[in-house]
C-alpha cells in the first residue's frame, strides 16, 4: 500500500487496484444504478444473475485550501446491460465552474459529456495515454466499451463537490450501445422507443 504525505506526495500505484493510504474508497454495484440503464428488463435479468461491482473509486480529497486540487482513481468494469455498456453514474460538479482533467491509464472507453445549458453532447475517447478535458457546467460519465477494466485518474478543484441529483432524475440525453459489435451513440428517446417496440 502506498503511503501519502498529505502535502508533498509522489505515489506509485497499481492501476487495477490503486489502494492508497488516505484515499476514500467507494464501490458501486449494479443495484446502486437502479433506473440508470435504459433497458429495464435487461437490468432486472442482470440483477437476478448477481449484483456485480460496476466500478470502484479511490479519492484523495484531503486538501481543502483555496486553489487546492483533489484527484481520484477510477476502475470501471467491462460489461453491458442489454446493449448498453457499463458506465459510471455521472454527475455535475456542485460548484459548477469546476473543470476536470481525466487521464486514461488502461482499457478502452469513452467519456460522455453534456453541457448543462445547451444540452450539447460529446463522446470523447478515454484509453491508455489519453487526456480528456471536461469543462465546467458539464455532466460527465465514463463508459467502458472494452473487455478489460477501464482505469483512469480524474483531477479536479478541491471545492468541486458532486451533484448527482440532476443525472439521477434526467439522465444523459444520449446512450452508448453496442450495434454490430461496435459502440454506437444514439438518442436515449430513440433507444427507449426501440425497446418499447421490441426492435432494439
Ligand atoms: C470526480 C471524478 C471521478 C468520478 C468517478 C466515478 O469528480 O469525476 O473520480 O467520481 O469516475 O463517477 P461518479 O459519477 O459515480 O462519481
Ligand atoms: Zn467529476
XYZ file of N, CA, C and O and ligand atoms in Angstrom:
817
model
N 0.849 -1.207 0.000
C 0.000 0.000 0.000
C 0.882 1.254 0.000
O 1.836 1.347 0.766
N 0.579 2.174 -0.893
C 1.385 3.389 -0.970
C 1.111 4.298 0.238
O 0.019 4.290 0.796
N 2.109 5.040 0.661
C 1.961 5.960 1.789
C 1.974 7.376 1.237
O 2.820 7.739 0.425
N 1.021 8.185 1.675
C 0.885 9.533 1.138
C 1.219 10.565 2.206
O 0.637 10.559 3.279
N 2.171 11.420 1.922
C 2.356 12.610 2.740
C 1.368 13.623 2.195
O 1.334 13.896 1.000
N 0.533 14.185 3.063
C -0.583 14.983 2.583
C -0.158 16.207 1.786
O -0.879 16.667 0.916
N 1.014 16.736 2.074
C 1.380 17.977 1.409
C 2.286 17.770 0.201
O 2.093 18.383 -0.830
N 3.274 16.910 0.367
C 4.169 16.624 -0.758
C 4.055 15.141 -1.007
O 4.406 14.350 -0.146
N 3.544 14.768 -2.147
C 3.395 13.335 -2.323
C 3.732 12.904 -3.734
O 3.398 13.581 -4.703
N 4.397 11.799 -3.801
C 4.611 11.113 -5.073
C 4.260 9.668 -4.787
O 4.854 9.047 -3.909
N 3.276 9.174 -5.470
C 2.842 7.823 -5.128
C 3.001 6.888 -6.326
O 2.918 7.317 -7.479
N 3.247 5.652 -6.005
C 3.256 4.621 -7.029
C 1.995 3.796 -6.813
O 1.587 3.580 -5.677
N 1.387 3.364 -7.881
C 0.124 2.656 -7.720
C -0.020 1.593 -8.797
O 0.568 1.680 -9.868
N -0.850 0.620 -8.468
C -1.245 -0.396 -9.444
C -2.579 0.079 -10.017
O -3.559 0.197 -9.279
N -2.666 0.384 -11.318
C -3.904 0.944 -11.870
C -5.137 0.075 -11.637
O -6.249 0.599 -11.521
N -4.953 -1.243 -11.566
C -6.109 -2.130 -11.385
C -6.594 -2.132 -9.927
O -7.769 -2.354 -9.660
N -5.673 -1.894 -8.988
C -6.006 -1.934 -7.555
C -5.293 -0.784 -6.848
O -4.362 -1.012 -6.078
N -5.698 0.444 -7.116
C -4.967 1.577 -6.542
C -5.322 1.849 -5.075
O -5.859 2.895 -4.728
N -5.034 0.859 -4.203
C -5.269 1.057 -2.769
C -4.204 2.021 -2.251
O -3.029 1.684 -2.254
N -4.621 3.183 -1.843
C -3.675 4.212 -1.436
C -4.065 4.707 -0.061
O -5.239 5.038 0.174
N -3.088 4.756 0.828
C -3.387 5.215 2.179
C -3.914 6.650 2.121
O -3.351 7.488 1.423
N -5.005 6.879 2.808
C -5.594 8.218 2.817
C -6.692 8.384 1.785
O -7.426 9.364 1.819
N -6.812 7.436 0.856
C -7.861 7.552 -0.166
C -9.193 7.088 0.410
O -9.255 6.144 1.196
N -10.250 7.770 0.011
C -11.603 7.345 0.389
C -12.091 6.405 -0.709
O -12.099 6.756 -1.891
N -12.474 5.209 -0.283
C -12.843 4.162 -1.236
C -14.360 4.093 -1.365
O -15.079 4.103 -0.380
N -14.841 4.037 -2.604
C -16.268 3.767 -2.761
C -16.458 2.773 -3.904
O -15.663 2.725 -4.850
N -17.505 1.991 -3.763
C -17.765 0.915 -4.714
C -19.228 1.006 -5.131
O -20.104 1.150 -4.282
N -19.470 0.916 -6.439
C -20.860 0.930 -6.932
C -21.154 -0.399 -7.589
O -20.429 -0.828 -8.489
N -22.217 -1.010 -7.100
C -22.687 -2.255 -7.703
C -23.861 -1.956 -8.621
O -24.422 -0.856 -8.586
N -24.252 -2.966 -9.375
C -25.362 -2.789 -10.318
C -26.609 -2.248 -9.607
O -27.302 -1.370 -10.132
N -26.875 -2.746 -8.400
C -28.078 -2.317 -7.677
C -28.038 -0.829 -7.308
O -29.077 -0.223 -7.063
N -26.844 -0.243 -7.262
C -26.732 1.186 -6.948
C -27.126 2.054 -8.139
O -27.263 3.267 -8.000
N -27.265 1.436 -9.304
C -27.601 2.212 -10.505
C -28.989 1.853 -11.013
O -29.252 1.844 -12.224
N -29.888 1.598 -10.084
C -31.270 1.307 -10.463
C -31.863 2.526 -11.170
O -31.769 3.649 -10.672
N -32.463 2.314 -12.327
C -33.087 3.410 -13.064
C -32.155 4.099 -14.040
O -32.593 4.957 -14.807
N -30.878 3.748 -14.029
C -29.918 4.440 -14.901
C -29.855 3.824 -16.298
O -29.619 4.520 -17.272
N -30.002 2.513 -16.400
C -29.873 1.854 -17.701
C -31.233 1.867 -18.409
O -32.286 1.696 -17.776
N -31.184 2.037 -19.731
C -32.424 2.214 -20.485
C -33.265 0.942 -20.519
O -34.491 0.995 -20.399
N -32.602 -0.201 -20.655
C -33.326 -1.462 -20.844
C -33.631 -2.077 -19.466
O -32.809 -2.796 -18.890
N -34.841 -1.785 -18.959
C -35.171 -2.199 -17.587
C -35.304 -3.712 -17.454
O -34.973 -4.283 -16.413
N -35.784 -4.379 -18.510
C -35.874 -5.846 -18.447
C -34.478 -6.456 -18.361
O -34.230 -7.370 -17.567
N -33.579 -5.941 -19.192
C -32.197 -6.449 -19.169
C -31.563 -6.173 -17.807
O -30.814 -7.005 -17.280
N -31.868 -5.011 -17.238
C -31.326 -4.656 -15.918
C -31.789 -5.667 -14.866
O -30.993 -6.158 -14.066
N -33.083 -5.994 -14.899
C -33.618 -6.970 -13.924
C -32.949 -8.336 -14.095
O -32.592 -8.988 -13.126
N -32.776 -8.739 -15.366
C -32.133 -10.035 -15.628
C -30.699 -10.042 -15.095
O -30.270 -11.003 -14.472
N -29.968 -8.949 -15.313
C -28.577 -8.865 -14.838
C -28.535 -8.948 -13.317
O -27.662 -9.603 -12.740
N -29.506 -8.284 -12.667
C -29.525 -8.305 -11.194
C -29.802 -9.707 -10.678
O -29.228 -10.132 -9.666
N -30.708 -10.433 -11.388
C -31.016 -11.801 -10.956
C -29.789 -12.697 -11.075
O -29.620 -13.636 -10.307
N -28.938 -12.390 -12.049
C -27.727 -13.193 -12.251
C -26.645 -12.862 -11.230
O -25.559 -13.429 -11.262
N -26.902 -11.892 -10.373
C -25.900 -11.460 -9.397
C -25.939 -9.949 -9.326
O -26.731 -9.313 -10.003
N -25.103 -9.396 -8.514
C -25.086 -7.946 -8.357
C -23.640 -7.483 -8.503
O -22.984 -7.142 -7.529
N -23.142 -7.494 -9.743
C -21.704 -7.271 -9.918
C -21.265 -5.868 -9.533
O -22.056 -4.923 -9.576
N -20.008 -5.764 -9.169
C -19.388 -4.451 -8.975
C -19.247 -3.818 -10.351
O -18.726 -4.434 -11.272
N -19.760 -2.594 -10.498
C -19.573 -1.878 -11.762
C -18.277 -1.071 -11.734
O -17.534 -1.049 -12.697
N -18.052 -0.378 -10.619
C -16.807 0.396 -10.547
C -16.405 0.712 -9.113
O -17.212 0.624 -8.192
N -15.123 1.029 -9.001
C -14.543 1.423 -7.715
C -13.830 2.754 -7.909
O -13.234 2.994 -8.949
N -13.922 3.583 -6.889
C -13.262 4.891 -6.938
C -12.441 5.066 -5.668
O -12.904 4.739 -4.566
N -11.229 5.555 -5.841
C -10.329 5.837 -4.720
C -10.015 7.322 -4.797
O -9.296 7.764 -5.706
N -10.574 8.105 -3.877
C -10.471 9.560 -3.983
C -9.522 10.129 -2.941
O -9.572 9.751 -1.765
N -8.702 11.053 -3.385
C -7.799 11.775 -2.480
C -8.290 13.207 -2.412
O -8.059 14.000 -3.337
N -9.012 13.496 -1.346
C -9.684 14.801 -1.241
C -9.342 15.477 0.082
O -10.158 16.172 0.666
N -8.086 15.256 0.538
C -7.709 15.798 1.849
C -7.468 17.300 1.825
O -7.475 17.950 2.852
N -7.195 17.829 0.653
C -6.775 19.220 0.569
C -7.995 20.123 0.475
O -8.894 19.866 -0.335
N -8.029 21.148 1.268
C -9.247 21.962 1.335
C -8.995 23.450 1.102
O -9.904 24.253 1.159
N -7.729 23.820 0.855
C -7.416 25.240 0.699
C -7.853 25.777 -0.648
O -8.056 25.026 -1.605
N -7.997 27.079 -0.699
C -8.341 27.722 -1.964
C -7.219 27.423 -2.956
O -6.048 27.577 -2.637
N -7.552 26.985 -4.125
C -6.527 26.654 -5.122
C -6.063 25.212 -5.056
O -5.330 24.754 -5.932
N -6.480 24.471 -4.029
C -6.069 23.071 -3.935
C -6.786 22.206 -4.968
O -7.853 22.571 -5.479
N -6.184 21.057 -5.215
C -6.768 20.077 -6.127
C -7.111 18.808 -5.369
O -6.579 18.555 -4.280
N -7.981 18.023 -5.952
C -8.262 16.665 -5.475
C -8.115 15.753 -6.686
O -8.123 16.210 -7.828
N -7.960 14.469 -6.423
C -7.948 13.543 -7.563
C -8.448 12.179 -7.140
O -8.487 11.844 -5.959
N -8.869 11.432 -8.136
C -9.417 10.112 -7.845
C -9.037 9.126 -8.934
O -8.850 9.499 -10.097
N -8.888 7.873 -8.516
C -8.644 6.772 -9.450
C -9.971 6.063 -9.676
O -10.679 5.748 -8.715
N -10.286 5.774 -10.908
C -11.489 5.011 -11.221
C -11.121 3.691 -11.869
O -10.188 3.626 -12.682
N -11.846 2.636 -11.485
C -11.682 1.310 -12.108
C -13.090 0.852 -12.495
O -13.892 0.487 -11.635
N -13.378 0.929 -13.790
C -14.725 0.624 -14.299
C -14.693 -0.711 -15.046
O -13.913 -0.885 -15.986
N -15.539 -1.624 -14.597
C -15.504 -2.987 -15.138
C -16.110 -3.044 -16.544
O -16.928 -2.209 -16.910
N -15.709 -4.066 -17.306
C -16.333 -4.283 -18.612
C -17.667 -4.997 -18.446
O -17.871 -5.726 -17.480
N -18.569 -4.760 -19.371
C -19.851 -5.465 -19.330
C -20.940 -4.619 -19.956
O -20.712 -3.460 -20.329
N -22.122 -5.200 -20.046
C -23.255 -4.476 -20.637
C -24.542 -4.844 -19.905
O -24.668 -5.935 -19.359
N -25.488 -3.924 -19.918
C -26.868 -4.211 -19.510
C -27.680 -4.125 -20.784
O -27.835 -3.035 -21.354
N -28.143 -5.270 -21.274
C -28.722 -5.283 -22.612
C -27.618 -4.931 -23.590
O -26.562 -5.551 -23.606
N -27.849 -3.875 -24.357
C -26.817 -3.441 -25.314
C -26.037 -2.231 -24.817
O -25.165 -1.715 -25.538
N -26.378 -1.767 -23.626
C -25.731 -0.559 -23.108
C -24.507 -0.933 -22.269
O -24.603 -1.752 -21.354
N -23.381 -0.337 -22.595
C -22.135 -0.632 -21.890
C -22.191 -0.133 -20.453
O -22.849 0.872 -20.164
N -21.453 -0.808 -19.575
C -21.345 -0.353 -18.177
C -20.784 1.075 -18.144
O -19.875 1.419 -18.903
N -21.337 1.855 -17.217
C -20.900 3.249 -17.076
C -20.951 3.674 -15.616
O -21.514 2.977 -14.776
N -20.360 4.827 -15.343
C -20.458 5.433 -14.010
C -21.765 6.231 -13.933
O -22.346 6.576 -14.973
N -22.191 6.537 -12.717
C -23.438 7.302 -12.561
C -23.411 8.581 -13.381
O -24.362 8.916 -14.076
N -22.309 9.300 -13.260
C -22.193 10.596 -13.915
C -22.727 11.700 -13.009
O -23.620 11.473 -12.189
N -22.147 12.855 -13.156
C -22.513 13.968 -12.265
C -22.104 15.310 -12.873
O -21.294 15.363 -13.789
N -22.674 16.358 -12.322
C -22.129 17.709 -12.454
C -21.294 17.953 -11.209
O -21.471 17.268 -10.193
N -20.437 18.929 -11.276
C -19.790 19.353 -10.038
C -20.726 20.316 -9.309
O -21.397 21.139 -9.940
N -20.775 20.157 -7.995
C -21.669 21.010 -7.205
C -21.294 22.475 -7.414
O -22.165 23.345 -7.539
N -19.992 22.740 -7.425
C -19.501 24.068 -7.809
C -19.347 24.039 -9.332
O -18.390 23.510 -9.873
N -20.365 24.533 -10.034
C -20.486 24.329 -11.468
C -19.272 24.748 -12.302
O -18.960 24.103 -13.308
N -18.560 25.825 -11.963
C -17.440 26.197 -12.837
C -16.278 25.202 -12.800
O -15.360 25.307 -13.630
N -16.292 24.259 -11.871
C -15.143 23.358 -11.722
C -14.982 22.454 -12.940
O -15.875 21.685 -13.284
N -13.838 22.552 -13.580
C -13.488 21.657 -14.685
C -12.776 20.427 -14.109
O -12.537 20.342 -12.897
N -12.460 19.486 -14.974
C -11.763 18.273 -14.531
C -10.927 17.738 -15.685
O -11.331 17.857 -16.847
N -9.783 17.161 -15.345
C -8.952 16.505 -16.357
C -8.932 15.015 -16.075
O -8.638 14.599 -14.945
N -9.290 14.229 -17.074
C -9.237 12.770 -16.967
C -8.023 12.264 -17.739
O -7.788 12.699 -18.877
N -7.312 11.347 -17.138
C -6.144 10.736 -17.780
C -6.389 9.235 -17.836
O -6.559 8.587 -16.792
N -6.440 8.691 -19.041
C -6.667 7.256 -19.194
C -5.407 6.475 -18.867
O -4.303 6.863 -19.265
N -5.576 5.382 -18.129
C -4.423 4.549 -17.750
C -4.413 3.219 -18.488
O -3.378 2.766 -18.959
N -5.562 2.566 -18.552
C -5.624 1.286 -19.262
C -7.070 1.001 -19.659
O -8.008 1.556 -19.090
N -7.216 0.145 -20.638
C -8.551 -0.219 -21.098
C -9.006 0.663 -22.244
O -8.239 1.469 -22.787
N -10.273 0.516 -22.568
C -10.798 1.184 -23.752
C -12.204 1.718 -23.451
O -13.109 0.942 -23.133
N -12.362 3.014 -23.545
C -13.678 3.566 -23.233
C -13.855 4.972 -23.744
O -13.113 5.455 -24.607
N -14.872 5.595 -23.195
C -15.240 6.950 -23.617
C -15.684 7.755 -22.408
O -16.071 7.194 -21.371
N -15.698 9.071 -22.596
C -16.387 9.957 -21.677
C -17.543 10.589 -22.437
O -17.362 11.112 -23.535
N -18.716 10.499 -21.825
C -19.891 11.157 -22.384
C -20.079 12.459 -21.617
O -20.165 12.452 -20.381
N -20.091 13.560 -22.359
C -20.241 14.884 -21.757
C -21.542 15.513 -22.230
O -21.974 15.288 -23.360
N -22.141 16.317 -21.347
C -23.369 17.024 -21.754
C -23.397 18.400 -21.103
O -23.330 18.514 -19.876
N -23.470 19.408 -21.941
C -23.491 20.793 -21.468
C -24.823 21.077 -20.759
O -25.892 20.771 -21.300
N -24.743 21.664 -19.569
C -25.958 21.857 -18.776
C -26.942 22.814 -19.440
O -28.154 22.645 -19.322
N -26.438 23.809 -20.147
C -27.315 24.831 -20.722
C -27.801 24.452 -22.113
O -28.999 24.501 -22.407
N -26.881 24.055 -22.977
C -27.259 23.774 -24.376
C -27.676 22.317 -24.567
O -28.245 21.969 -25.606
N -27.330 21.458 -23.612
C -27.565 20.002 -23.699
C -26.788 19.361 -24.839
O -27.085 18.230 -25.230
N -25.822 20.076 -25.367
C -24.966 19.509 -26.416
C -24.162 18.344 -25.831
O -23.662 18.440 -24.700
N -24.071 17.245 -26.595
C -23.346 16.060 -26.118
C -22.026 15.921 -26.854
O -21.900 16.306 -28.016
N -21.067 15.321 -26.176
C -19.779 14.985 -26.787
C -19.375 13.606 -26.286
O -19.485 13.325 -25.089
N -18.889 12.763 -27.181
C -18.356 11.467 -26.798
C -16.870 11.489 -27.113
O -16.488 11.614 -28.287
N -16.042 11.391 -26.078
C -14.597 11.532 -26.265
C -13.896 10.264 -25.804
O -14.219 9.706 -24.742
N -12.929 9.846 -26.588
C -12.218 8.597 -26.313
C -11.404 8.698 -25.019
O -10.725 9.698 -24.780
N -11.503 7.667 -24.195
C -10.678 7.585 -22.980
C -10.005 6.215 -22.989
O -10.663 5.183 -22.790
N -8.730 6.216 -23.279
C -7.950 4.975 -23.339
C -6.611 5.246 -22.669
O -6.368 6.368 -22.205
N -5.745 4.234 -22.637
C -4.407 4.457 -22.075
C -3.740 5.602 -22.828
O -3.842 5.694 -24.054
N -3.098 6.465 -22.081
C -2.350 7.588 -22.662
C -3.234 8.617 -23.360
O -2.791 9.281 -24.292
N -4.490 8.744 -22.935
C -5.293 9.834 -23.482
C -5.727 10.752 -22.349
O -5.815 10.336 -21.194
N -5.963 11.995 -22.713
C -6.378 13.012 -21.739
C -7.669 13.647 -22.230
O -7.771 14.006 -23.399
N -8.642 13.748 -21.338
C -9.912 14.392 -21.687
C -10.118 15.584 -20.770
O -10.005 15.453 -19.542
N -10.400 16.723 -21.358
C -10.689 17.920 -20.571
C -12.204 18.087 -20.473
O -12.894 18.174 -21.481
N -12.690 18.097 -19.249
C -14.123 18.277 -19.009
C -14.327 19.711 -18.526
O -13.897 20.067 -17.423
N -14.979 20.558 -19.322
C -15.176 21.950 -18.886
C -16.162 22.033 -17.714
O -16.870 21.059 -17.419
N -16.223 23.173 -17.085
C -17.217 23.383 -16.036
C -18.634 23.282 -16.603
O -18.840 23.266 -17.821
N -19.590 23.185 -15.707
C -21.015 23.157 -16.094
C -21.322 22.032 -17.088
O -22.188 22.190 -17.962
N -20.610 20.927 -16.974
C -20.755 19.825 -17.935
C -20.908 18.508 -17.180
O -20.036 18.133 -16.384
N -22.000 17.808 -17.449
C -22.170 16.484 -16.852
C -21.189 15.526 -17.511
O -20.946 15.619 -18.715
N -20.609 14.604 -16.715
C -19.624 13.674 -17.278
C -19.825 12.278 -16.725
O -20.087 12.092 -15.543
N -19.704 11.323 -17.640
C -19.885 9.898 -17.332
C -18.798 9.120 -18.064
O -18.494 9.422 -19.227
N -18.242 8.117 -17.410
C -17.226 7.263 -18.025
C -17.888 5.963 -18.473
O -18.744 5.428 -17.752
N -17.515 5.464 -19.652
C -18.138 4.267 -20.235
C -17.042 3.310 -20.691
O -16.103 3.722 -21.379
N -17.176 2.043 -20.310
C -16.187 1.034 -20.708
C -16.733 0.229 -21.887
O -17.735 -0.470 -21.749
N -16.067 0.298 -23.036
C -16.524 -0.476 -24.203
C -15.575 -1.643 -24.495
O -15.720 -2.318 -25.502
N -14.605 -1.851 -23.616
C -13.617 -2.894 -23.854
C -13.948 -4.177 -23.108
O -15.056 -4.363 -22.593
N -12.980 -5.059 -23.055
C -13.176 -6.340 -22.381
C -12.326 -6.442 -21.117
O -12.263 -7.502 -20.490
N -11.652 -5.366 -20.761
C -10.843 -5.320 -19.535
C -11.275 -4.082 -18.741
O -11.927 -3.188 -19.302
N -10.896 -3.994 -17.451
C -11.267 -2.788 -16.690
C -10.707 -1.517 -17.347
O -9.597 -1.524 -17.881
N -11.510 -0.484 -17.326
C -11.065 0.841 -17.792
C -10.575 1.588 -16.553
O -11.337 1.759 -15.595
N -9.305 1.976 -16.555
C -8.766 2.663 -15.377
C -8.309 4.068 -15.783
O -7.818 4.277 -16.896
N -8.497 4.985 -14.878
C -8.220 6.385 -15.191
C -8.052 7.182 -13.906
O -8.394 6.713 -12.805
N -7.524 8.390 -14.064
C -7.411 9.346 -12.951
C -8.203 10.589 -13.342
O -8.131 11.031 -14.499
N -8.945 11.146 -12.410
C -9.608 12.434 -12.616
C -9.031 13.443 -11.632
O -8.899 13.140 -10.443
N -8.671 14.623 -12.132
C -8.106 15.683 -11.276
C -9.044 16.885 -11.330
O -9.404 17.338 -12.427
N -9.433 17.395 -10.169
C -10.459 18.432 -10.136
C -10.207 19.373 -8.951
O -9.511 19.006 -7.997
N -10.766 20.575 -9.010
C -10.592 21.500 -7.894
C -11.126 20.890 -6.593
O -12.170 20.221 -6.597
N -10.423 21.126 -5.503
C -10.824 20.536 -4.224
C -12.245 20.927 -3.834
O -12.958 20.158 -3.193
N -12.663 22.095 -4.270
C -14.000 22.550 -3.863
C -15.100 22.137 -4.845
O -16.254 22.559 -4.702
N -14.763 21.289 -5.822
C -15.722 20.954 -6.878
C -17.007 20.320 -6.324
O -18.111 20.721 -6.662
N -16.876 19.310 -5.501
C -18.052 18.596 -4.986
C -18.769 17.841 -6.104
O -18.382 17.914 -7.276
N -19.806 17.097 -5.727
C -20.556 16.303 -6.703
C -22.039 16.619 -6.604
O -22.580 16.716 -5.510
N -22.667 16.741 -7.760
C -24.129 16.856 -7.811
C -24.634 15.695 -8.663
O -24.511 15.723 -9.898
N -25.181 14.693 -7.999
C -25.683 13.513 -8.704
C -27.165 13.632 -9.045
O -27.683 12.888 -9.867
N -27.847 14.561 -8.370
C -29.305 14.607 -8.438
C -29.860 14.812 -9.842
O -30.807 14.149 -10.252
N -29.248 15.735 -10.598
C -29.793 16.055 -11.926
C -29.716 14.845 -12.850
O -30.661 14.564 -13.599
N -28.601 14.137 -12.792
C -28.436 12.975 -13.676
C -29.332 11.828 -13.206
O -29.932 11.119 -14.023
N -29.442 11.678 -11.892
C -30.318 10.625 -11.364
C -31.755 10.857 -11.856
O -32.471 9.920 -12.181
N -32.143 12.124 -11.941
C -33.512 12.461 -12.347
C -33.686 12.409 -13.867
O -34.603 11.786 -14.376
N -32.779 13.066 -14.596
C -32.975 13.265 -16.047
C -32.097 12.377 -16.913
O -32.346 12.252 -18.097
N -31.053 11.821 -16.353
C -30.072 11.016 -17.078
C -29.455 11.821 -18.231
O -29.788 12.990 -18.434
N -28.549 11.207 -18.972
C -27.962 11.851 -20.150
C -28.940 11.689 -21.318
O -29.712 10.725 -21.376
N -28.873 12.595 -22.266
C -29.779 12.512 -23.414
C -29.333 11.471 -24.439
O -30.083 11.115 -25.323
N -28.092 11.024 -24.310
C -27.563 10.036 -25.257
C -27.258 8.733 -24.517
O -26.947 8.741 -23.318
N -27.318 7.630 -25.262
C -26.889 6.335 -24.725
C -25.818 5.781 -25.667
O -25.835 6.046 -26.870
N -24.904 5.003 -25.101
C -23.883 4.339 -25.910
C -24.181 2.845 -25.873
O -24.065 2.211 -24.817
N -24.590 2.323 -27.025
C -24.972 0.912 -27.093
C -24.070 0.181 -28.087
O -23.404 0.800 -28.919
N -24.090 -1.139 -27.973
C -23.350 -1.934 -28.956
C -24.260 -2.204 -30.152
O -25.399 -2.663 -29.979
N -23.754 -1.897 -31.338
C -24.510 -2.156 -32.564
C -23.555 -2.795 -33.568
O -22.518 -2.199 -33.888
N -23.882 -3.981 -34.007
C -22.993 -4.733 -34.920
C -21.569 -4.820 -34.377
O -20.597 -4.650 -35.108
N -21.469 -5.014 -33.073
C -20.157 -5.214 -32.454
C -19.377 -3.943 -32.194
O -18.247 -3.996 -31.703
N -19.984 -2.778 -32.493
C -19.276 -1.502 -32.321
C -20.068 -0.568 -31.412
O -21.302 -0.621 -31.414
N -19.383 0.320 -30.677
C -20.109 1.326 -29.898
C -20.867 2.280 -30.816
O -20.329 2.711 -31.845
N -22.086 2.572 -30.437
C -22.937 3.431 -31.280
C -23.681 4.397 -30.358
O -24.392 3.971 -29.437
N -23.513 5.690 -30.606
C -24.161 6.713 -29.779
C -25.510 7.059 -30.386
O -25.598 7.327 -31.581
N -26.528 7.033 -29.565
C -27.841 7.421 -30.098
C -28.668 8.141 -29.035
O -28.328 8.112 -27.844
N -29.741 8.785 -29.475
C -30.616 9.487 -28.534
C -31.281 8.473 -27.611
O -31.775 7.440 -28.085
N -31.309 8.810 -26.323
C -31.972 7.912 -25.369
C -33.438 7.686 -25.771
O -33.946 6.569 -25.728
N -34.091 8.786 -26.186
C -35.517 8.676 -26.511
C -35.727 7.692 -27.660
O -36.672 6.894 -27.649
N -34.836 7.713 -28.655
C -34.970 6.799 -29.801
C -34.727 5.354 -29.346
O -35.430 4.432 -29.779
N -33.748 5.166 -28.477
C -33.459 3.807 -27.993
C -34.622 3.279 -27.141
O -35.046 2.132 -27.290
N -35.176 4.155 -26.297
C -36.327 3.746 -25.470
C -37.503 3.355 -26.366
O -38.215 2.391 -26.092
N -37.682 4.108 -27.450
C -38.759 3.826 -28.402
C -38.552 2.437 -29.024
O -39.488 1.639 -29.115
N -37.317 2.162 -29.415
C -36.999 0.834 -29.984
C -37.277 -0.274 -28.976
O -37.800 -1.329 -29.325
N -36.907 -0.010 -27.720
C -37.122 -1.025 -26.669
C -38.614 -1.292 -26.493
O -39.051 -2.439 -26.360
N -39.404 -0.198 -26.527
C -40.863 -0.352 -26.362
C -41.466 -1.149 -27.507
O -42.336 -1.983 -27.320
N -40.960 -0.880 -28.719
C -41.485 -1.576 -29.901
C -40.926 -2.990 -30.036
O -41.365 -3.756 -30.883
N -39.896 -3.282 -29.235
C -39.265 -4.602 -29.312
C -38.348 -4.737 -30.510
O -38.036 -5.842 -30.958
N -37.876 -3.602 -31.045
C -36.990 -3.667 -32.226
C -35.543 -3.338 -31.883
O -34.697 -3.229 -32.775
N -35.261 -3.135 -30.584
C -33.896 -2.754 -30.191
C -32.937 -3.926 -30.362
O -33.339 -5.069 -30.208
C -14.831 13.092 -9.628
C -14.479 12.367 -10.878
C -14.392 10.823 -10.805
C -15.762 10.140 -10.583
C -15.699 8.649 -10.894
C -17.000 7.919 -10.587
O -15.133 14.449 -9.892
O -15.318 12.768 -11.936
O -13.489 10.435 -9.835
O -16.215 10.364 -9.282
O -15.409 8.483 -12.266
O -18.084 8.504 -11.244
P -19.359 9.039 -10.437
O -20.174 9.759 -11.445
O -20.043 7.863 -9.823
O -18.822 9.964 -9.357
Zn -16.218 14.945 -11.778
